[in-house]
PDB file of C-alpha atoms in Angstrom:
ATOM      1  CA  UNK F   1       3.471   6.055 -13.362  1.00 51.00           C
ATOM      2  CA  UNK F   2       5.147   2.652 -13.554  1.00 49.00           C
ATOM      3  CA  UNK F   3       2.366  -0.127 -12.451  1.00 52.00           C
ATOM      4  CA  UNK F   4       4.805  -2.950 -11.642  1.00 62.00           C
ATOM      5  CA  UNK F   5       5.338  -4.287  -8.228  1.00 82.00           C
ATOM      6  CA  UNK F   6       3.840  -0.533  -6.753  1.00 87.00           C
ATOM      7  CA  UNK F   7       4.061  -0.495  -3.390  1.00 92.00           C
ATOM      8  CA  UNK F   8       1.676  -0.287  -0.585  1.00 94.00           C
ATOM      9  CA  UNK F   9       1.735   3.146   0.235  1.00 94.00           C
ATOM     10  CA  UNK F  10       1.859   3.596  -4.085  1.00 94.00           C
ATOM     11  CA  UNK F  11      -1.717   1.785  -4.159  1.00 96.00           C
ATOM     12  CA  UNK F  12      -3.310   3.794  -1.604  1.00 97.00           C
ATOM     13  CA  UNK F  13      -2.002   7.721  -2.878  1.00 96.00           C
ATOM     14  CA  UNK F  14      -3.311   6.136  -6.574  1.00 97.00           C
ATOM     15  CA  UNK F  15      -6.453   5.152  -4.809  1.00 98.00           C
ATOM     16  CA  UNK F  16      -6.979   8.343  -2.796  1.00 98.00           C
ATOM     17  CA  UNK F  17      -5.862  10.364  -6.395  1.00 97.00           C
ATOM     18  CA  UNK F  18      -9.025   8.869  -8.013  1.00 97.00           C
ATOM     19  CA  UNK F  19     -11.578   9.280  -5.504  1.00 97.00           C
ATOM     20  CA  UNK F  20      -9.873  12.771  -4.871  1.00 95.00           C
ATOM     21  CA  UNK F  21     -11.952  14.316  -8.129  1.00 94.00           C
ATOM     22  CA  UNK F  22     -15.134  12.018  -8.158  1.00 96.00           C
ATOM     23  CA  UNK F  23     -17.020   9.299  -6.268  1.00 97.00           C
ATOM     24  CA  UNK F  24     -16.516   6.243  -8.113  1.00 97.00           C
ATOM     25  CA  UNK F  25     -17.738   2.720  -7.917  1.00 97.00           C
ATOM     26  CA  UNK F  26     -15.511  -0.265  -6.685  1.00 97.00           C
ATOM     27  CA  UNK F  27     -14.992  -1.423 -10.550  1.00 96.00           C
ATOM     28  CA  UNK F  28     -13.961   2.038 -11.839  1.00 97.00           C
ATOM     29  CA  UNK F  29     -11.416   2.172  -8.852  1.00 98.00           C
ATOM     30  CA  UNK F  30     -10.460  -1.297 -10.433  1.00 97.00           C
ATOM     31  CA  UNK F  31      -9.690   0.229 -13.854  1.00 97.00           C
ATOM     32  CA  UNK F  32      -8.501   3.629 -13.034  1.00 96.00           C
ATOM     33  CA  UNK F  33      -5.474   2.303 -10.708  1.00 96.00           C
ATOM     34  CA  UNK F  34      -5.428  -0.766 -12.856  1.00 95.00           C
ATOM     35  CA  UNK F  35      -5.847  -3.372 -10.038  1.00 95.00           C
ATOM     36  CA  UNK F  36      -7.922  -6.572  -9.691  1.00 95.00           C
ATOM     37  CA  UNK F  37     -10.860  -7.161  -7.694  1.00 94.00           C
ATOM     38  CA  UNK F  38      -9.074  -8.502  -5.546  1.00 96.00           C
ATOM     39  CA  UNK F  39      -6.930  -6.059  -4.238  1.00 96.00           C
ATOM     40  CA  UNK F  40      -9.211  -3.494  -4.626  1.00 97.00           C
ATOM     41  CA  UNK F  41     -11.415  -4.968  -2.368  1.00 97.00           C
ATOM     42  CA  UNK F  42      -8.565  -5.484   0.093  1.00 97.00           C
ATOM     43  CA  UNK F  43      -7.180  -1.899  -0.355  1.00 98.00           C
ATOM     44  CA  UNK F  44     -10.926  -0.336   0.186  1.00 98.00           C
ATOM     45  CA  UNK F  45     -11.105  -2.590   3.736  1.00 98.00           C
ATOM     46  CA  UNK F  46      -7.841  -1.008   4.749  1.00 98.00           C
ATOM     47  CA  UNK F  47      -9.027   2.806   3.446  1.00 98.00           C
ATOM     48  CA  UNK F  48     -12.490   2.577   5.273  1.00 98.00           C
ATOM     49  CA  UNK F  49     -11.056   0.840   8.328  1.00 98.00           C
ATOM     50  CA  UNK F  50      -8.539   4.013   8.509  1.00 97.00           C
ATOM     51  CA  UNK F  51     -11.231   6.179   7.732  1.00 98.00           C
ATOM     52  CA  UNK F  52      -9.288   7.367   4.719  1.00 98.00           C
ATOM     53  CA  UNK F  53     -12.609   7.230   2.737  1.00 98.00           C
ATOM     54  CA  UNK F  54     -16.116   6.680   2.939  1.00 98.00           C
ATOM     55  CA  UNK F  55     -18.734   4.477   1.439  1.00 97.00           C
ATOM     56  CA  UNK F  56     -22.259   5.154   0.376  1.00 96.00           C
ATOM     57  CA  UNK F  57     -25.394   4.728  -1.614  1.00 94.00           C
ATOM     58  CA  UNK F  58     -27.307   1.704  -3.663  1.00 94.00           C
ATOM     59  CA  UNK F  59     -24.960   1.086  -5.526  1.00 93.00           C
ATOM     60  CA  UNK F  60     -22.416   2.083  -3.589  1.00 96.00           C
ATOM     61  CA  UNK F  61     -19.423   4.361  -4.291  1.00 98.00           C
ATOM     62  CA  UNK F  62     -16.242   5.616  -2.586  1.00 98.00           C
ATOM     63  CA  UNK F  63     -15.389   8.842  -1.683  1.00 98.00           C
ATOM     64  CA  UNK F  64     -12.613  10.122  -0.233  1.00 98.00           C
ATOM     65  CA  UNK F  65     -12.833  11.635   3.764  1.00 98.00           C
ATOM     66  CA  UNK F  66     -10.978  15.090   4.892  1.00 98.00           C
ATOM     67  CA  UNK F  67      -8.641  12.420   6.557  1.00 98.00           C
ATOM     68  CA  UNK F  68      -8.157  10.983   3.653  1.00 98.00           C
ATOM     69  CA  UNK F  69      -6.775  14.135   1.852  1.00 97.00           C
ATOM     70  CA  UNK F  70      -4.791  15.031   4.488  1.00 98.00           C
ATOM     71  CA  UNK F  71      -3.491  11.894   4.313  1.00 97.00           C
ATOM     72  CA  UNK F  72      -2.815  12.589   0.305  1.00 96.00           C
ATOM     73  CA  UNK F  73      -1.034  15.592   0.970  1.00 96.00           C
ATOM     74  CA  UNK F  74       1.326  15.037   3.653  1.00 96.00           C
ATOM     75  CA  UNK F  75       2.102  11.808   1.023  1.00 95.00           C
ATOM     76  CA  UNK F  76       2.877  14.214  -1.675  1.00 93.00           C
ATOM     77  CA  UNK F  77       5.089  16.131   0.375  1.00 93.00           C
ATOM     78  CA  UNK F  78       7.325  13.540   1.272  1.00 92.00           C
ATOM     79  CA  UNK F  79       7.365  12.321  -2.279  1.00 90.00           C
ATOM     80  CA  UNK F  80       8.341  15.404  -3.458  1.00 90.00           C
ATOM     81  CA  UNK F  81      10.873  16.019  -0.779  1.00 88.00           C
ATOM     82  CA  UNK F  82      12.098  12.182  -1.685  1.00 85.00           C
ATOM     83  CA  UNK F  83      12.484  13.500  -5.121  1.00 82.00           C
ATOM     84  CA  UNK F  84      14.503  17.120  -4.324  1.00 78.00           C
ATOM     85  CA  UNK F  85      17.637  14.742  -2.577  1.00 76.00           C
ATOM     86  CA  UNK F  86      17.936  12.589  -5.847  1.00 61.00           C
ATOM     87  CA  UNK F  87      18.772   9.177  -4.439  1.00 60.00           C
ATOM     88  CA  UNK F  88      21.541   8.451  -6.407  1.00 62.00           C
ATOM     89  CA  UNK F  89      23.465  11.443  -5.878  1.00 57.00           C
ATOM     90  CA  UNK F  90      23.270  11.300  -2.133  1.00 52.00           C
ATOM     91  CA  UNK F  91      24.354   7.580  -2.020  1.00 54.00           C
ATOM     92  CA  UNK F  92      27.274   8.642  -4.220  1.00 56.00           C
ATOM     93  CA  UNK F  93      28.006  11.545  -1.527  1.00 53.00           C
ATOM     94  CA  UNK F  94      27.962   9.350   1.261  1.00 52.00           C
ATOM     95  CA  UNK F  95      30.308   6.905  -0.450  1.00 53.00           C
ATOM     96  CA  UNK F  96      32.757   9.671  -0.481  1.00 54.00           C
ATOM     97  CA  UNK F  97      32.952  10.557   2.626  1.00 53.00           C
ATOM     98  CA  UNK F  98      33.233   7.180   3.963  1.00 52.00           C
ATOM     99  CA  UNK F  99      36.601   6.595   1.220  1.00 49.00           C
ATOM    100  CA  UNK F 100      37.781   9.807   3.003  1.00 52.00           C
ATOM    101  CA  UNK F 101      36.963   9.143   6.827  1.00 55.00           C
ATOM    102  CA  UNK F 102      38.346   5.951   6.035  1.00 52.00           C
ATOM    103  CA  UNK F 103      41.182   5.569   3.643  1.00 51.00           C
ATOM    104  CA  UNK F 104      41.888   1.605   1.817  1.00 49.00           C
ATOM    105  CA  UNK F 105      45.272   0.252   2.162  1.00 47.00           C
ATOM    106  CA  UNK F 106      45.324   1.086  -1.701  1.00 46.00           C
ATOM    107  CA  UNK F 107      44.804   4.827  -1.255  1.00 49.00           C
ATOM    108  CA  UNK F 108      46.949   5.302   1.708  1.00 48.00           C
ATOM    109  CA  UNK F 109      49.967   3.350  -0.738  1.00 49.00           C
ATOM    110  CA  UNK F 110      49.087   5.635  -3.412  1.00 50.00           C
ATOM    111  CA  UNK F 111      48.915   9.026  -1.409  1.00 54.00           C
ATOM    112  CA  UNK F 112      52.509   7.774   0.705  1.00 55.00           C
ATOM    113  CA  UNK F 113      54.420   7.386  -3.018  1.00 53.00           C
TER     114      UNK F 113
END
């Protein structure tokens, strides 16, 4: 996985990933999805305010909630289903049929003769 400018929905799947095999501390979140302090913190707010995961313990770790990996797997569905229409292709395939719907002045010259 690329980790430049990874969106916000990126972040959070990442985050949910690493909590999705192990309780981890804030600082191992950190380094596993390779983010600062920061953000972590801000992602973890947004996560627990969801109830997308859970907090506990001295010193506190993360888990993830059964919301949470429902959350994780309808995400990897639509990634996946993202992935089977190949972007590029299907932008290609609508630019086609718009050149045929609607015909340029060039096209309708060179089809006339």
């Amino acid at each position: 996985m690329s980790y430049s400018k990874r969106g916000f929905l990126e972040i959070i799947s990442e985050i949910l990933n690493s909590l999705s095999t192990e309780e981890l501390i804030k600082t191992h979140i950190s380094f596993k999805c390779k983010l600062d302090s920061r953000a972590v913190a801000k992602y973890l707010g947004i996560l627990l305010n969801n109830d997308l995961i859970r907090k506990s313990g001295d010193p506190v770790v993360f888990m993830i909630t059964k919301k949470g990996n429902e959350f994780l797997i309808q995400y990897n569905k639509l990634m996946n289903l993202i992935d089977v229409f190949d972007t590029p292709n299907l932008e290609e395939s609508v630019s086609d049929n718009k050149t045929r719907e609607n015909p340029t002045i060039m096209q309708i010259k060179t089809e006339a003769g």
